[in-house]
Amino acid sequence: MSPRPARYHPALVTLHWLIALLVMLALIAGSLVISDMPNTEPDKIDALRIHAIMGVSIGALMLIRLLVRWRTAHPAPASTGIALADRLAPLAHGALYVLVLLMAASGIALSVQSGLGEALFGTGALPADFHAFTPRLVHGLIADLLIALIVLHVAAALYHALVRRDGLLRRMGFGAR
Ligand code: HEM
Ligand code: HEM
């Protein structure tokens, strides 16, 4: 077997940071702005149009990223020095993929059930309240789980960078592999 590279593939690195930015923007806009707007507010359609396009794009980028991840070589697993954390890391990374994909899927399911697509890109109107639809509850619940997992993920990255000082962030950066 060829030796493990020192960094992730540049395509995976690009996708990691692009998706990280888009997911954080969608989470912030969704929970702090859009969900607080009444559906009768005229600006809500414009905000949701951006949110839906962004959400579907995130889902597509995440699927592309899974393909790239599968086709490229990765660095050897990093160690935190804590056996339990080392065992949980791959699970947490897998859960990041699953939760992001579930956000996009529940958003699409919500659109289909509530007629959102028609309201955003046709002549339909927004429903009185999205909370009447089950996918809205799923969308809100998964958002909370995803926020918690991202906080943990960033805390772990900082632990590697500041406590272990093992240069882990460089693995998710550009440079010679
Ligand atoms: C929405 C935000 C984010 C998501 C969804 C996300 C997702 C992921 C996933 C799934 C991996 C595993 C790599 C793979 O196998 O594909 C990963 C690795 C990594 N992430 Fe993130 N990430 C996010 C934000 C961040 C942020 C803000 C930082 C920095 C503070 C960060 C630093 C890293 C590092 C350093 C690695 C490499 C870990 C290693 O070498 O094993 N991530 N990220
Ligand atoms: C990864 C992608 C996505 C993320 C991170 C995201 C994030 C969020 C968040 C954080 C909320 C507020 C949840 C709450 O406070 O309970 C929200 C609400 C919403 N999202 Fe998404 N979303 C994504 C994809 C989508 C997609 C693809 C659609 C539609 C096609 C969509 C449609 C909506 C709608 C209709 C609401 C409800 C607004 C309301 O209750 O007034 N989202 N989203």
Coordinates of N, CA and C and ligand atoms in Angstrom, one line a residue:
M1 N 0.8 -1.2 0.0 CA 0.0 0.0 0.0 C 0.9 1.2 0.0
S2 N 0.5 2.3 -0.8 CA 1.3 3.5 -0.8 C 1.2 4.2 0.6
P3 N 2.2 5.0 0.9 CA 2.2 5.7 2.2 C 1.0 6.7 2.3
R4 N 0.5 6.9 3.5 CA -0.6 7.8 3.7 C -0.1 9.3 3.5
P5 N -0.9 10.1 2.8 CA -0.5 11.5 2.5 C -0.5 12.3 3.8
A6 N 0.2 13.4 3.8 CA 0.2 14.3 5.0 C -1.0 15.2 5.1
R7 N -1.7 15.4 3.9 CA -2.9 16.2 3.9 C -4.1 15.5 3.2
Y8 N -5.3 16.1 3.4 CA -6.4 15.6 2.6 C -6.2 16.2 1.2
H9 N -6.9 15.5 0.2 CA -6.8 16.0 -1.2 C -7.3 17.4 -1.3
P10 N -6.7 18.3 -2.2 CA -7.1 19.7 -2.3 C -8.6 19.8 -2.6
A11 N -9.1 18.9 -3.4 CA -10.6 19.0 -3.7 C -11.4 18.8 -2.4
L12 N -11.0 17.9 -1.6 CA -11.7 17.7 -0.3 C -11.5 18.9 0.6
V13 N -10.3 19.4 0.6 CA -10.1 20.6 1.4 C -10.9 21.8 1.0
T14 N -11.0 22.0 -0.3 CA -11.8 23.1 -0.8 C -13.3 22.9 -0.4
L15 N -13.8 21.6 -0.7 CA -15.2 21.3 -0.3 C -15.4 21.5 1.2
H16 N -14.4 21.0 2.0 CA -14.6 21.2 3.5 C -14.9 22.6 3.9
W17 N -14.1 23.5 3.4 CA -14.2 24.9 3.9 C -15.4 25.6 3.2
L18 N -15.6 25.3 1.9 CA -16.8 25.9 1.3 C -18.1 25.4 2.0
I19 N -18.2 24.1 2.2 CA -19.4 23.6 2.9 C -19.5 24.1 4.3
A20 N -18.4 24.2 5.0 CA -18.4 24.7 6.4 C -19.0 26.2 6.4
L21 N -18.5 27.0 5.5 CA -19.0 28.4 5.4 C -20.5 28.4 5.1
L22 N -20.9 27.6 4.1 CA -22.3 27.6 3.6 C -23.3 27.1 4.7
V23 N -22.8 26.0 5.4 CA -23.7 25.4 6.5 C -23.8 26.4 7.6
M24 N -22.7 27.0 8.0 CA -22.8 28.0 9.1 C -23.7 29.1 8.8
L25 N -23.6 29.7 7.5 CA -24.5 30.8 7.1 C -26.0 30.3 7.1
A26 N -26.2 29.1 6.6 CA -27.6 28.6 6.5 C -28.2 28.4 7.9
L27 N -27.3 27.9 8.9 CA -27.8 27.6 10.2 C -28.1 29.0 10.9
I28 N -27.2 29.9 10.7 CA -27.4 31.2 11.4 C -28.6 32.0 10.8
A29 N -28.7 32.0 9.5 CA -29.9 32.7 8.9 C -31.2 32.0 9.2
G30 N -31.1 30.6 9.2 CA -32.4 29.9 9.4 C -32.9 30.1 10.9
S31 N -31.9 30.0 11.8 CA -32.4 30.0 13.2 C -32.6 31.4 13.8
L32 N -31.8 32.4 13.3 CA -31.9 33.7 13.9 C -32.7 34.7 13.1
V33 N -32.9 34.4 11.8 CA -33.7 35.3 10.9 C -35.0 34.7 10.4
I34 N -34.8 33.6 9.6 CA -36.0 33.1 8.8 C -37.1 32.6 9.7
S35 N -36.7 31.8 10.8 CA -37.7 31.1 11.6 C -38.5 32.1 12.4
D36 N -37.9 33.3 12.6 CA -38.6 34.3 13.4 C -39.5 35.2 12.6
M37 N -39.5 35.1 11.2 CA -40.3 35.9 10.4 C -41.7 35.3 10.2
P38 N -42.7 36.1 10.4 CA -44.1 35.5 10.2 C -44.2 35.2 8.7
N39 N -45.0 34.2 8.3 CA -45.1 33.8 6.9 C -45.9 34.9 6.1
T40 N -46.5 35.9 6.8 CA -47.2 36.9 6.1 C -46.3 38.1 5.7
E41 N -45.0 38.0 6.2 CA -44.1 39.1 5.9 C -43.6 39.0 4.4
P42 N -43.8 40.1 3.6 CA -43.5 40.0 2.2 C -42.0 39.6 1.9
D43 N -41.0 40.0 2.7 CA -39.6 39.6 2.5 C -39.3 38.2 2.7
K44 N -40.2 37.5 3.4 CA -39.9 36.1 3.7 C -39.7 35.2 2.5
I45 N -40.5 35.4 1.4 CA -40.3 34.6 0.2 C -38.8 34.8 -0.3
D46 N -38.4 36.0 -0.3 CA -37.0 36.2 -0.9 C -36.0 35.5 0.0
A47 N -36.1 35.7 1.3 CA -35.2 35.0 2.2 C -35.2 33.5 2.1
L48 N -36.4 32.9 1.9 CA -36.5 31.5 1.8 C -36.0 31.0 0.4
R49 N -36.1 31.9 -0.6 CA -35.6 31.5 -1.9 C -34.1 31.3 -1.8
I50 N -33.4 32.2 -1.2 CA -32.0 32.1 -1.0 C -31.7 30.9 -0.2
H51 N -32.4 30.7 0.9 CA -32.2 29.6 1.9 C -32.3 28.3 1.2
A52 N -33.4 28.1 0.4 CA -33.7 26.8 -0.3 C -32.6 26.5 -1.3
I53 N -32.2 27.6 -2.1 CA -31.2 27.3 -3.2 C -29.8 26.9 -2.5
M54 N -29.6 27.7 -1.4 CA -28.3 27.4 -0.6 C -28.4 26.0 0.0
G55 N -29.5 25.6 0.5 CA -29.7 24.3 1.2 C -29.5 23.2 0.2
V56 N -30.2 23.3 -1.0 CA -30.1 22.2 -2.0 C -28.6 22.1 -2.5
S57 N -27.9 23.3 -2.7 CA -26.5 23.3 -3.1 C -25.6 22.6 -2.1
I58 N -25.9 22.9 -0.8 CA -25.1 22.2 0.3 C -25.3 20.7 0.2
G59 N -26.5 20.3 0.0 CA -26.7 18.8 -0.1 C -26.0 18.2 -1.3
A60 N -26.0 18.9 -2.4 CA -25.3 18.4 -3.6 C -23.8 18.4 -3.4
L61 N -23.3 19.5 -2.8 CA -21.8 19.6 -2.5 C -21.4 18.5 -1.6
M62 N -22.2 18.2 -0.6 CA -21.9 17.1 0.4 C -21.9 15.8 -0.3
L63 N -22.8 15.5 -1.3 CA -22.7 14.2 -2.0 C -21.4 14.1 -2.8
I64 N -21.1 15.3 -3.5 CA -19.8 15.3 -4.3 C -18.7 15.0 -3.4
R65 N -18.7 15.6 -2.2 CA -17.6 15.4 -1.2 C -17.5 14.0 -0.8
L66 N -18.6 13.3 -0.6 CA -18.6 11.9 -0.3 C -17.8 11.1 -1.3
L67 N -18.2 11.4 -2.6 CA -17.5 10.7 -3.8 C -16.0 11.0 -3.7
V68 N -15.6 12.3 -3.6 CA -14.2 12.7 -3.6 C -13.5 11.9 -2.4
R69 N -14.2 11.9 -1.3 CA -13.6 11.3 -0.1 C -13.3 9.8 -0.3
W70 N -14.2 9.1 -1.1 CA -14.1 7.7 -1.3 C -13.0 7.4 -2.3
R71 N -12.8 8.4 -3.3 CA -11.8 8.2 -4.4 C -10.4 8.7 -4.0
T72 N -10.2 9.3 -2.9 CA -8.9 9.9 -2.6 C -8.3 9.3 -1.3
A73 N -6.9 9.3 -1.2 CA -6.3 8.8 0.0 C -6.3 9.9 1.1
H74 N -6.4 9.4 2.4 CA -6.5 10.4 3.5 C -5.3 10.2 4.4
P75 N -4.9 11.2 5.2 CA -3.9 11.0 6.2 C -4.3 9.9 7.2
A76 N -3.3 9.4 7.9 CA -3.6 8.4 8.9 C -4.4 9.0 10.0
P77 N -5.2 8.3 10.8 CA -6.1 8.9 11.8 C -5.2 9.6 12.8
A78 N -5.7 10.8 13.2 CA -4.9 11.6 14.2 C -5.2 11.1 15.6
S79 N -4.3 11.3 16.5 CA -4.6 10.9 17.9 C -4.7 12.1 18.8
T80 N -5.7 12.0 19.7 CA -5.9 13.1 20.7 C -5.1 12.7 22.0
G81 N -4.7 11.4 22.1 CA -4.1 11.0 23.3 C -5.1 10.5 24.3
I82 N -6.4 10.6 23.9 CA -7.5 10.1 24.7 C -8.2 8.9 23.9
A83 N -8.1 7.7 24.4 CA -8.6 6.5 23.6 C -10.0 6.7 23.2
L84 N -10.9 7.1 24.1 CA -12.3 7.2 23.8 C -12.6 8.2 22.7
A85 N -11.9 9.4 22.8 CA -12.1 10.4 21.8 C -11.6 9.9 20.4
D86 N -10.5 9.2 20.4 CA -10.0 8.6 19.2 C -11.0 7.7 18.5
R87 N -11.7 6.9 19.4 CA -12.7 6.0 18.9 C -14.0 6.7 18.4
L88 N -14.3 7.8 19.0 CA -15.5 8.6 18.7 C -15.4 9.5 17.4
A89 N -14.1 9.9 17.1 CA -13.9 10.8 16.0 C -14.5 10.4 14.7
P90 N -14.2 9.1 14.3 CA -14.8 8.7 13.0 C -16.3 8.8 13.0
L91 N -16.9 8.4 14.2 CA -18.4 8.4 14.3 C -18.9 9.9 14.2
A92 N -18.2 10.8 14.8 CA -18.6 12.2 14.8 C -18.5 12.7 13.4
H93 N -17.4 12.4 12.6 CA -17.3 12.8 11.3 C -18.4 12.3 10.4
G94 N -18.7 11.0 10.6 CA -19.8 10.4 9.8 C -21.1 11.1 10.1
A95 N -21.3 11.4 11.4 CA -22.5 12.0 11.8 C -22.7 13.4 11.2
L96 N -21.5 14.1 11.0 CA -21.6 15.4 10.3 C -22.1 15.3 8.9
Y97 N -21.6 14.3 8.2 CA -22.2 14.0 6.8 C -23.7 13.7 6.9
V98 N -24.1 12.8 7.8 CA -25.5 12.4 7.8 C -26.4 13.6 8.2
L99 N -26.0 14.3 9.2 CA -26.9 15.4 9.7 C -27.0 16.5 8.6
V100 N -25.9 16.9 7.9 CA -26.0 17.9 6.9 C -26.9 17.4 5.7
L101 N -26.8 16.1 5.4 CA -27.6 15.5 4.3 C -29.1 15.5 4.8
L102 N -29.3 15.2 6.1 CA -30.7 15.2 6.6 C -31.3 16.6 6.6
M103 N -30.5 17.6 6.8 CA -31.0 19.0 6.8 C -31.5 19.3 5.4
A104 N -30.7 18.9 4.4 CA -31.1 19.2 3.0 C -32.4 18.4 2.7
A105 N -32.4 17.1 3.1 CA -33.5 16.2 2.7 C -34.8 16.7 3.4
S106 N -34.7 17.1 4.7 CA -35.9 17.5 5.4 C -36.4 18.8 4.8
G107 N -35.5 19.7 4.4 CA -35.9 20.9 3.7 C -36.7 20.6 2.4
I108 N -36.2 19.7 1.7 CA -36.8 19.3 0.4 C -38.2 18.7 0.7
A109 N -38.2 17.8 1.7 CA -39.5 17.1 2.0 C -40.5 18.2 2.5
L110 N -40.1 19.2 3.3 CA -40.9 20.2 3.7 C -41.5 21.0 2.5
S111 N -40.6 21.3 1.6 CA -41.1 22.1 0.4 C -42.2 21.3 -0.4
V112 N -41.9 20.0 -0.5 CA -42.9 19.2 -1.3 C -44.2 19.2 -0.6
Q113 N -44.2 19.0 0.8 CA -45.5 18.9 1.5 C -46.2 20.2 1.7
S114 N -45.4 21.3 1.7 CA -46.1 22.6 2.0 C -46.3 23.4 0.8
G115 N -45.9 22.9 -0.4 CA -46.1 23.7 -1.6 C -45.1 24.9 -1.7
L116 N -43.9 24.8 -0.9 CA -43.0 25.9 -0.9 C -42.4 26.2 -2.3
G117 N -42.1 25.1 -3.0 CA -41.5 25.2 -4.3 C -42.3 26.1 -5.2
E118 N -43.6 25.9 -5.2 CA -44.6 26.7 -6.0 C -44.6 28.1 -5.5
A119 N -44.5 28.3 -4.2 CA -44.5 29.7 -3.7 C -43.2 30.4 -4.1
L120 N -42.1 29.7 -4.1 CA -40.8 30.4 -4.3 C -40.5 30.6 -5.8
F121 N -40.9 29.6 -6.7 CA -40.6 29.7 -8.1 C -41.8 29.7 -9.0
G122 N -43.0 29.7 -8.4 CA -44.2 29.8 -9.3 C -45.1 30.9 -8.8
T123 N -46.4 30.6 -8.7 CA -47.4 31.6 -8.3 C -48.1 31.3 -7.0
G124 N -47.6 30.2 -6.3 CA -48.3 29.8 -5.1 C -48.0 30.7 -3.9
A125 N -48.7 30.5 -2.8 CA -48.4 31.3 -1.6 C -47.8 30.5 -0.5
L126 N -47.2 31.1 0.5 CA -46.6 30.3 1.6 C -47.7 29.8 2.5
P127 N -47.5 28.6 3.1 CA -48.6 28.1 4.0 C -48.7 29.0 5.2
A128 N -49.7 28.9 6.0 CA -49.9 29.8 7.2 C -48.8 29.6 8.2
D129 N -48.4 28.3 8.4 CA -47.3 28.1 9.3 C -46.6 26.7 9.0
F130 N -45.3 26.8 8.8 CA -44.6 25.5 8.4 C -44.6 24.5 9.5
H131 N -44.9 24.9 10.8 CA -44.9 23.9 11.9 C -46.0 22.9 11.8
A132 N -47.0 23.1 10.9 CA -48.0 22.2 10.7 C -47.5 20.9 10.0
F133 N -46.3 20.9 9.5 CA -45.7 19.8 8.7 C -44.6 19.1 9.5
T134 N -44.7 17.8 9.5 CA -43.7 17.0 10.3 C -42.2 17.3 9.8
P135 N -41.9 17.4 8.5 CA -40.5 17.7 8.2 C -40.0 19.0 8.8
R136 N -40.9 20.0 9.1 CA -40.4 21.2 9.8 C -39.9 20.9 11.1
L137 N -40.5 20.0 11.9 CA -40.0 19.6 13.2 C -38.7 18.9 13.1
V138 N -38.6 18.0 12.1 CA -37.3 17.3 11.9 C -36.2 18.3 11.5
H139 N -36.5 19.3 10.6 CA -35.6 20.3 10.2 C -35.0 21.1 11.4
G140 N -35.9 21.4 12.3 CA -35.5 22.2 13.5 C -34.7 21.3 14.5
L141 N -35.1 20.1 14.7 CA -34.4 19.2 15.6 C -33.0 18.9 15.1
I142 N -32.9 18.5 13.8 CA -31.6 18.2 13.2 C -30.7 19.4 13.3
A143 N -31.3 20.6 13.1 CA -30.5 21.8 13.1 C -29.8 22.0 14.5
D144 N -30.6 21.7 15.6 CA -30.0 21.8 16.9 C -28.9 20.8 17.1
L145 N -29.1 19.5 16.6 CA -28.1 18.5 16.8 C -26.8 18.9 16.0
L146 N -27.0 19.4 14.8 CA -25.9 19.8 13.9 C -25.1 20.9 14.6
I147 N -25.8 21.9 15.1 CA -25.1 23.0 15.8 C -24.2 22.5 16.9
A148 N -24.8 21.6 17.7 CA -24.0 21.0 18.9 C -22.8 20.2 18.4
L149 N -23.0 19.5 17.3 CA -21.9 18.7 16.8 C -20.8 19.5 16.2
I150 N -21.2 20.7 15.5 CA -20.2 21.6 14.9 C -19.4 22.2 16.1
V151 N -20.1 22.6 17.2 CA -19.4 23.2 18.3 C -18.3 22.2 18.8
L152 N -18.7 20.9 18.9 CA -17.8 19.9 19.4 C -16.6 19.7 18.4
H153 N -16.9 19.7 17.1 CA -15.9 19.5 16.1 C -14.9 20.7 16.1
V154 N -15.4 21.9 16.3 CA -14.4 23.0 16.4 C -13.6 23.0 17.7
A155 N -14.3 22.5 18.8 CA -13.6 22.4 20.0 C -12.5 21.4 19.9
A156 N -12.8 20.2 19.2 CA -11.8 19.2 19.0 C -10.6 19.7 18.1
A157 N -10.9 20.5 17.1 CA -9.9 21.1 16.2 C -9.0 22.0 17.0
L158 N -9.6 22.8 17.9 CA -8.8 23.7 18.7 C -8.0 22.9 19.8
Y159 N -8.5 21.8 20.3 CA -7.8 21.0 21.2 C -6.5 20.5 20.5
H160 N -6.7 20.0 19.3 CA -5.5 19.5 18.5 C -4.5 20.7 18.3
A161 N -5.0 21.8 17.9 CA -4.1 22.9 17.5 C -3.4 23.6 18.7
L162 N -4.2 23.8 19.8 CA -3.6 24.5 21.0 C -3.1 23.7 22.1
V163 N -3.7 22.5 22.3 CA -3.2 21.7 23.5 C -2.2 20.6 23.0
R164 N -2.6 19.9 21.9 CA -1.7 18.9 21.4 C -0.6 19.5 20.5
R165 N -0.9 20.6 19.9 CA 0.0 21.3 19.0 C 0.6 20.3 18.0
D166 N -0.4 19.5 17.3 CA 0.0 18.5 16.4 C -0.1 18.9 14.9
G167 N -0.5 20.2 14.7 CA -0.6 20.7 13.3 C -1.7 20.1 12.6
L168 N -2.8 19.6 13.3 CA -3.9 19.0 12.6 C -4.6 19.8 11.6
L169 N -4.7 21.1 11.9 CA -5.4 22.0 10.9 C -4.7 22.0 9.5
R170 N -3.4 21.8 9.5 CA -2.7 21.8 8.3 C -3.2 20.6 7.4
R171 N -3.7 19.6 8.0 CA -4.2 18.4 7.2 C -5.4 18.8 6.4
M172 N -6.1 19.8 6.9 CA -7.3 20.3 6.1 C -6.9 21.6 5.5
G173 N -5.6 21.7 5.0 CA -5.2 22.9 4.3 C -4.5 22.5 3.0
F174 N -4.0 23.5 2.3 CA -3.4 23.2 1.0 C -1.9 23.1 1.1
G175 N -1.2 22.4 0.3 CA 0.2 22.2 0.4 C 0.7 20.9 -0.1
A176 N 2.0 20.6 -0.1 CA 2.5 19.3 -0.5 C 1.8 18.2 0.3
R177 N 1.4 17.1 -0.4 CA 0.8 16.0 0.3 C 1.9 14.9 0.5
Ligands
HEM1 C1 -20.3 23.3 9.2 C2 -19.1 23.1 9.6 C3 -18.2 21.9 9.4 C4 -18.5 20.6 8.9 C5 -19.9 20.1 8.4 C6 -17.3 19.9 8.9 C7 -17.1 18.5 8.5 C8 -16.0 17.8 8.6 C9 -15.8 16.4 8.3 C10 -17.0 15.4 7.9 C11 -14.5 16.0 8.5 C12 -13.9 14.7 8.3 C13 -13.0 14.6 7.1 C14 -13.6 13.7 6.1 O1 -13.4 12.5 6.3 O2 -14.2 14.1 5.1 C15 -13.8 17.2 8.9 C16 -12.5 17.3 9.2 C17 -11.8 18.4 9.7 N1 -12.4 19.6 10.1 FE1 -14.3 20.1 9.7 N2 -16.3 20.7 9.4 C18 -16.8 21.9 9.7 C19 -16.2 23.0 10.2 C20 -14.9 23.0 10.6 C21 -14.2 24.2 11.3 C22 -14.9 25.5 11.5 C23 -12.9 23.8 11.5 C24 -11.8 24.6 12.2 C25 -11.9 25.1 13.3 C26 -12.8 22.4 11.0 C27 -11.6 21.7 11.1 C28 -11.4 20.4 10.6 C29 -10.2 19.7 10.6 C30 -8.8 20.2 11.1 C31 -10.4 18.5 10.0 C32 -9.4 17.3 9.8 C33 -9.4 16.3 10.8 C34 -8.4 15.2 10.6 O3 -7.3 15.5 10.0 O4 -8.6 14.1 10.9 N3 -14.0 22.0 10.5 N4 -14.7 18.3 9.0
HEM2 C1 -28.0 22.0 4.8 C2 -29.0 22.7 4.5 C3 -29.9 23.5 5.4 C4 -29.6 24.1 6.6 C5 -28.3 24.1 7.4 C6 -30.9 24.7 7.0 C7 -31.0 25.4 8.2 C8 -32.2 25.9 8.7 C9 -32.5 26.3 10.1 C10 -31.4 26.4 11.1 C11 -33.8 26.6 10.2 C12 -34.5 27.2 11.4 C13 -34.8 26.0 12.3 C14 -35.4 26.4 13.6 O1 -35.0 27.4 14.2 O2 -36.2 25.6 14.1 C15 -34.4 26.4 8.9 C16 -35.7 26.6 8.6 C17 -36.3 26.4 7.3 N1 -35.7 25.9 6.2 FE1 -33.8 25.2 6.1 N2 -31.8 24.5 6.1 C18 -31.3 23.8 5.1 C19 -31.9 23.3 3.9 C20 -33.2 23.7 3.5 C21 -33.8 23.4 2.2 C22 -33.1 22.6 1.1 C23 -35.1 24.0 2.3 C24 -36.1 24.0 1.2 C25 -36.0 23.5 0.0 C26 -35.2 24.6 3.5 C27 -36.4 25.3 3.9 C28 -36.6 25.8 5.2 C29 -37.9 26.3 5.7 C30 -39.2 26.4 4.9 C31 -37.7 26.6 7.0 C32 -38.8 27.1 8.0 C33 -38.9 28.6 8.1 C34 -40.0 28.8 9.2 O3 -40.3 28.0 10.0 O4 -40.6 29.9 9.1 N3 -34.1 24.5 4.3 N4 -33.4 25.9 8.0

